[in-house]
Amino acid sequence: MKYDVCIVGTGAGASGVAHTLTEAGLKVVMLERGGFLKEKDFSKDEVAYCKRDIVTPNLKESYHTIEALENGKWVKTPTYVTESSFFNGNIVGGSSNFMSGYFHRLKPVDFKLLSTYGTIKGANVVDWAIDYDEIEPYFEKVERLVGVSGEVTPYKYHEPRSTKEFPYPPLDEHPISKRIDQSCNKLGFVPYKTPRAILSKPKDDRANCYYSNYCGSYPCSSGAKGSARASLLQPALKTGDLTIITHAFVKKLVEKNAKVTEAIYIDTQTKKEHNIKANIFVVAGQAVESCRLLLNSKSKNFPNGLANNTGQVGKNLLFSAGGVGSGQFDAKTMPLKELMVEGLFVNRSLCDWYEIEKMKGGIVDFLFEHANPISKASKQRWEGSKLLWGEELQNKIFHKFTATKQLNFEVFNDWLPTDNCFVSVDEKYKDVYGVPVANIRIGAHPHDLKVAKLLAKKAEEVLKEMGAKNILSSMSSYPPANLQAGGCRFGNDSKTSVLNKHCQAHEVSNLFVSDGSFMPTGGSVTYTWTIYANSFRVGDYIVANWERYNK
Amino acid sequence: MTRRVFIASTLLAGTALTLLPQGEKTHIRVEPFKVIETVQKVLFPKGLKAPSASEFGATNYLATVTTHSSFWKDDLKFLIFGTELLMKEEPTFLSMNSEKQDKALRDFVNNSSKGENWVSLLLFYTLEALFSDPIYGGNKNELGWKWTQHHTGQPQPKKMWAEEIA
């Protein structure tokens, strides 16, 4: 059978396309590397979801090499050596199942970094091929369909909205949020109410949030979290036009006359190879894996990988710059009864420094340390460089769990695109199927750290004003594995970009890339909202131009 | 008796055993787990309120999770290697009283980074046993959660390793 459209991946970048196409009656097949787990299967099992490679490939089966600068040389280290996976959720719905759902839109300035701030030496900053107004209707669509809860906080850099308020009211807040507000007001900062991709009210088959206290890193058992699976794929399946093939690892896209003719995948359970034919192919396997697939899809016309005759595939990979910080609270700073309330959200950010004088800034999100007890307890075994055990360790754990709470903050700012951050493939490193794995060179521009530190200082001021103890922050140039974008950036010039403004490959007309890979610059917020919005936009373009491909 | 309970009990009972995680042979002789069990008792003794490693099933947990394909094989090898190293440096460790065992373990940690890394790793898995869902054989009767007044997230797993519920 030949499908209308074959989509590689089932995450946020894939699901907006699938939802739009099946709504228009097109026959769509999606290829997912992992299995199909649903609400009934999910639990708050820290061992399975947070401590082992269960919902990501076993690193002996597949891995990445991380290429870092060591003593002036770029050195590749496989992730099975470091035990640090760069996969982020290989089940239907992808990593969106495991997100925390801190949702921020990009701001108009993010589409025009080059023309607003000019060049930065050593960075490949460009303007986007579209502006904010073109994607705004899709940001709004995400609010409705994926479900975003919140309340608009007016402040200096707020992006324009086509609707007045969020479709879902804010989630219930922890008592500490009021204290953040008070401290921000004293300092003259705007306490920004963080929108969340979590339903505060039921929607269709999805129940509202039940405040499990185990949100980020876990799949949601009520369907409240706006995962691609719960919010878009389950409704799309109801059309009868969507087929999802699970345990399907796509190793290659086959090209003929500058068109993709089929996808070859390996059934990871039977180890057998299969192929899928379609008129259009959409790649959305998360930035790194999408680049890997194109780079590994070599042919006579494309000896360096599909759509890569200009050598742009994999280049200008982005992560999110920033880091984390924290402060400790106990009965001296807040009544224990209030402090130890579980499950409710902090939902506060600082966005006042989205632009800092003549420089692009970023945001800060506040959140409690995760409830995960294994992770919390195991950190207690070290006191500096001294290993604790016995009564000493027991007392420390007991105090940590019963008398204190840690308020964290996370800084997000632009990871500037540079020549030292990219995806490549290397015949020397292959997965268990004999397919070269993705190598990720992780060089970061020093400017990123400078901005991150400025933002961290502002967050520290808030914690100090609140009376927190042991305020620490650690801004880092090491990339967060779960915040990937770029690598197949879009643009109007085919020499410097992989995709055109519709996220269609310049060189291969029936190939689209609809995950975060298209982003030429990342903005200073987490990517998921933008990825969802753009996925709907790409879906609309394919539907509007369908007749051209239906041959 | 399920296979994993069988393995756990056999390990602790003192019979030599071959574990077969995912078709790959990993031989574990019985002594390593005896050493591990003894060390875990030192690392997490019975406290005024805290449950002891034996009470919450620290070794049982390890015997369960090490049989699964997701358990890091390098960790398993290192756990076993460390028991051999400890026995080499402290041959009478198993028969010492608990005070002397604690002292011997502190010497072991101070004498080499390998010793320190091993105790740290074993302590990590001991704490994993204390705070994981009881479905994995540790945190018996939710002793770890009760002791620290921790409320786990709901729902709890009905199956290990995030397997699909039929």
PDB file of N, CA and C in Angstrom, chain A residues 367-412:
ATOM      1  N   LEU A 367      10.772  26.449  40.177  1.00  0.00           N
ATOM      2  CA  LEU A 367      10.094  25.159  40.381  1.00  0.00           C
ATOM      3  C   LEU A 367      10.695  24.470  41.597  1.00  0.00           C
ATOM      4  N   PHE A 368       9.916  23.624  42.236  1.00  0.00           N
ATOM      5  CA  PHE A 368      10.469  22.879  43.372  1.00  0.00           C
ATOM      6  C   PHE A 368      11.375  21.766  42.867  1.00  0.00           C
ATOM      7  N   GLU A 369      12.334  21.396  43.700  1.00  0.00           N
ATOM      8  CA  GLU A 369      13.135  20.205  43.429  1.00  0.00           C
ATOM      9  C   GLU A 369      12.163  19.037  43.233  1.00  0.00           C
ATOM     10  N   HIS A 370      12.480  18.142  42.304  1.00  0.00           N
ATOM     11  CA  HIS A 370      11.576  17.030  42.006  1.00  0.00           C
ATOM     12  C   HIS A 370      11.361  16.147  43.242  1.00  0.00           C
ATOM     13  N   ALA A 371      10.147  15.632  43.366  1.00  0.00           N
ATOM     14  CA  ALA A 371       9.816  14.790  44.524  1.00  0.00           C
ATOM     15  C   ALA A 371      10.567  13.458  44.518  1.00  0.00           C
ATOM     16  N   ASN A 372      11.112  13.066  43.379  1.00  0.00           N
ATOM     17  CA  ASN A 372      11.798  11.767  43.253  1.00  0.00           C
ATOM     18  C   ASN A 372      12.673  11.428  44.464  1.00  0.00           C
ATOM     19  N   PRO A 373      12.278  10.445  45.272  1.00  0.00           N
ATOM     20  CA  PRO A 373      13.031  10.207  46.517  1.00  0.00           C
ATOM     21  C   PRO A 373      14.405   9.565  46.312  1.00  0.00           C
ATOM     22  N   ILE A 374      14.539   8.722  45.288  1.00  0.00           N
ATOM     23  CA  ILE A 374      15.847   8.066  45.091  1.00  0.00           C
ATOM     24  C   ILE A 374      16.887   9.132  44.761  1.00  0.00           C
ATOM     25  N   SER A 375      16.494   9.975  43.830  1.00  0.00           N
ATOM     26  CA  SER A 375      17.426  10.999  43.395  1.00  0.00           C
ATOM     27  C   SER A 375      17.739  11.968  44.544  1.00  0.00           C
ATOM     28  N   LYS A 376      16.721  12.321  45.320  1.00  0.00           N
ATOM     29  CA  LYS A 376      16.912  13.241  46.448  1.00  0.00           C
ATOM     30  C   LYS A 376      17.811  12.617  47.517  1.00  0.00           C
ATOM     31  N   ALA A 377      17.566  11.354  47.817  1.00  0.00           N
ATOM     32  CA  ALA A 377      18.332  10.694  48.893  1.00  0.00           C
ATOM     33  C   ALA A 377      19.772  10.427  48.460  1.00  0.00           C
ATOM     34  N   SER A 378      19.952  10.012  47.206  1.00  0.00           N
ATOM     35  CA  SER A 378      21.308   9.616  46.811  1.00  0.00           C
ATOM     36  C   SER A 378      22.265  10.811  46.794  1.00  0.00           C
ATOM     37  N   LYS A 379      21.714  12.010  46.582  1.00  0.00           N
ATOM     38  CA  LYS A 379      22.587  13.204  46.626  1.00  0.00           C
ATOM     39  C   LYS A 379      23.102  13.456  48.044  1.00  0.00           C
ATOM     40  N   GLN A 380      22.368  12.961  49.041  1.00  0.00           N
ATOM     41  CA  GLN A 380      22.746  13.232  50.434  1.00  0.00           C
ATOM     42  C   GLN A 380      23.963  12.429  50.879  1.00  0.00           C
ATOM     43  N   ARG A 381      24.346  11.407  50.104  1.00  0.00           N
ATOM     44  CA  ARG A 381      25.435  10.550  50.573  1.00  0.00           C
ATOM     45  C   ARG A 381      26.802  11.222  50.499  1.00  0.00           C
ATOM     46  N   TRP A 382      26.860  12.332  49.824  1.00  0.00           N
ATOM     47  CA  TRP A 382      28.118  13.085  49.789  1.00  0.00           C
ATOM     48  C   TRP A 382      27.995  14.363  50.605  1.00  0.00           C
ATOM     49  N   GLU A 383      28.982  14.599  51.443  1.00  0.00           N
ATOM     50  CA  GLU A 383      29.090  15.887  52.133  1.00  0.00           C
ATOM     51  C   GLU A 383      30.402  16.476  51.637  1.00  0.00           C
ATOM     52  N   GLY A 384      30.317  17.307  50.611  1.00  0.00           N
ATOM     53  CA  GLY A 384      31.551  17.739  49.942  1.00  0.00           C
ATOM     54  C   GLY A 384      32.183  16.524  49.297  1.00  0.00           C
ATOM     55  N   SER A 385      33.436  16.228  49.678  1.00  0.00           N
ATOM     56  CA  SER A 385      34.080  15.050  49.087  1.00  0.00           C
ATOM     57  C   SER A 385      34.038  13.853  50.048  1.00  0.00           C
ATOM     58  N   LYS A 386      33.291  14.022  51.142  1.00  0.00           N
ATOM     59  CA  LYS A 386      33.234  12.926  52.129  1.00  0.00           C
ATOM     60  C   LYS A 386      31.976  12.087  51.913  1.00  0.00           C
ATOM     61  N   LEU A 387      32.200  10.767  51.870  1.00  0.00           N
ATOM     62  CA  LEU A 387      31.087   9.842  51.704  1.00  0.00           C
ATOM     63  C   LEU A 387      30.484   9.527  53.084  1.00  0.00           C
ATOM     64  N   LEU A 388      29.171   9.733  53.197  1.00  0.00           N
ATOM     65  CA  LEU A 388      28.501   9.495  54.483  1.00  0.00           C
ATOM     66  C   LEU A 388      27.743   8.182  54.446  1.00  0.00           C
ATOM     67  N   TRP A 389      27.685   7.515  55.593  1.00  0.00           N
ATOM     68  CA  TRP A 389      26.766   6.394  55.730  1.00  0.00           C
ATOM     69  C   TRP A 389      26.389   6.213  57.185  1.00  0.00           C
ATOM     70  N   GLY A 390      25.597   5.204  57.462  1.00  0.00           N
ATOM     71  CA  GLY A 390      25.193   4.953  58.851  1.00  0.00           C
ATOM     72  C   GLY A 390      24.298   6.068  59.368  1.00  0.00           C
ATOM     73  N   GLU A 391      24.386   6.280  60.677  1.00  0.00           N
ATOM     74  CA  GLU A 391      23.488   7.224  61.346  1.00  0.00           C
ATOM     75  C   GLU A 391      23.601   8.648  60.780  1.00  0.00           C
ATOM     76  N   GLU A 392      24.845   9.007  60.450  1.00  0.00           N
ATOM     77  CA  GLU A 392      25.091  10.349  59.916  1.00  0.00           C
ATOM     78  C   GLU A 392      24.259  10.588  58.640  1.00  0.00           C
ATOM     79  N   LEU A 393      24.282   9.603  57.750  1.00  0.00           N
ATOM     80  CA  LEU A 393      23.531   9.701  56.501  1.00  0.00           C
ATOM     81  C   LEU A 393      22.022   9.656  56.773  1.00  0.00           C
ATOM     82  N   GLN A 394      21.636   8.781  57.680  1.00  0.00           N
ATOM     83  CA  GLN A 394      20.199   8.657  57.992  1.00  0.00           C
ATOM     84  C   GLN A 394      19.639   9.980  58.514  1.00  0.00           C
ATOM     85  N   ASN A 395      20.384  10.620  59.411  1.00  0.00           N
ATOM     86  CA  ASN A 395      19.914  11.904  59.950  1.00  0.00           C
ATOM     87  C   ASN A 395      19.790  12.954  58.851  1.00  0.00           C
ATOM     88  N   LYS A 396      20.770  12.934  57.950  1.00  0.00           N
ATOM     89  CA  LYS A 396      20.770  13.928  56.878  1.00  0.00           C
ATOM     90  C   LYS A 396      19.573  13.705  55.937  1.00  0.00           C
ATOM     91  N   ILE A 397      19.322  12.454  55.607  1.00  0.00           N
ATOM     92  CA  ILE A 397      18.181  12.140  54.714  1.00  0.00           C
ATOM     93  C   ILE A 397      16.867  12.524  55.397  1.00  0.00           C
ATOM     94  N   PHE A 398      16.734  12.172  56.667  1.00  0.00           N
ATOM     95  CA  PHE A 398      15.492  12.445  57.387  1.00  0.00           C
ATOM     96  C   PHE A 398      15.200  13.954  57.414  1.00  0.00           C
ATOM     97  N   HIS A 399      16.243  14.722  57.687  1.00  0.00           N
ATOM     98  CA  HIS A 399      16.089  16.174  57.732  1.00  0.00           C
ATOM     99  C   HIS A 399      15.702  16.716  56.352  1.00  0.00           C
ATOM    100  N   LYS A 400      16.397  16.228  55.345  1.00  0.00           N
ATOM    101  CA  LYS A 400      16.136  16.686  53.971  1.00  0.00           C
ATOM    102  C   LYS A 400      14.664  16.451  53.590  1.00  0.00           C
ATOM    103  N   PHE A 401      14.153  15.269  53.949  1.00  0.00           N
ATOM    104  CA  PHE A 401      12.801  14.900  53.529  1.00  0.00           C
ATOM    105  C   PHE A 401      11.707  15.544  54.371  1.00  0.00           C
ATOM    106  N   THR A 402      11.991  15.789  55.645  1.00  0.00           N
ATOM    107  CA  THR A 402      10.895  16.200  56.530  1.00  0.00           C
ATOM    108  C   THR A 402      10.925  17.666  56.950  1.00  0.00           C
ATOM    109  N   ALA A 403      12.079  18.322  56.802  1.00  0.00           N
ATOM    110  CA  ALA A 403      12.172  19.672  57.372  1.00  0.00           C
ATOM    111  C   ALA A 403      12.595  20.744  56.381  1.00  0.00           C
ATOM    112  N   THR A 404      12.882  20.357  55.150  1.00  0.00           N
ATOM    113  CA  THR A 404      13.336  21.365  54.178  1.00  0.00           C
ATOM    114  C   THR A 404      12.676  21.155  52.820  1.00  0.00           C
ATOM    115  N   LYS A 405      12.688  22.199  52.059  1.00  0.00           N
ATOM    116  CA  LYS A 405      12.244  22.096  50.676  1.00  0.00           C
ATOM    117  C   LYS A 405      13.147  22.992  49.838  1.00  0.00           C
ATOM    118  N   GLN A 406      13.479  22.506  48.676  1.00  0.00           N
ATOM    119  CA  GLN A 406      14.408  23.246  47.822  1.00  0.00           C
ATOM    120  C   GLN A 406      13.664  23.867  46.648  1.00  0.00           C
ATOM    121  N   LEU A 407      13.777  25.188  46.551  1.00  0.00           N
ATOM    122  CA  LEU A 407      13.189  25.867  45.391  1.00  0.00           C
ATOM    123  C   LEU A 407      14.295  26.040  44.360  1.00  0.00           C
ATOM    124  N   ASN A 408      14.079  25.499  43.187  1.00  0.00           N
ATOM    125  CA  ASN A 408      15.071  25.599  42.114  1.00  0.00           C
ATOM    126  C   ASN A 408      14.683  26.691  41.134  1.00  0.00           C
ATOM    127  N   PHE A 409      15.657  27.116  40.374  1.00  0.00           N
ATOM    128  CA  PHE A 409      15.322  27.922  39.194  1.00  0.00           C
ATOM    129  C   PHE A 409      16.113  27.415  38.001  1.00  0.00           C
ATOM    130  N   GLU A 410      15.525  27.593  36.837  1.00  0.00           N
ATOM    131  CA  GLU A 410      16.190  27.188  35.599  1.00  0.00           C
ATOM    132  C   GLU A 410      16.278  28.407  34.685  1.00  0.00           C
ATOM    133  N   VAL A 411      17.463  28.633  34.166  1.00  0.00           N
ATOM    134  CA  VAL A 411      17.687  29.767  33.271  1.00  0.00           C
ATOM    135  C   VAL A 411      17.662  29.273  31.824  1.00  0.00           C
ATOM    136  N   PHE A 412      16.950  29.978  30.985  1.00  0.00           N
ATOM    137  CA  PHE A 412      16.916  29.644  29.561  1.00  0.00           C
ATOM    138  C   PHE A 412      17.325  30.875  28.756  1.00  0.00           C
TER     139      PHE A 412
END
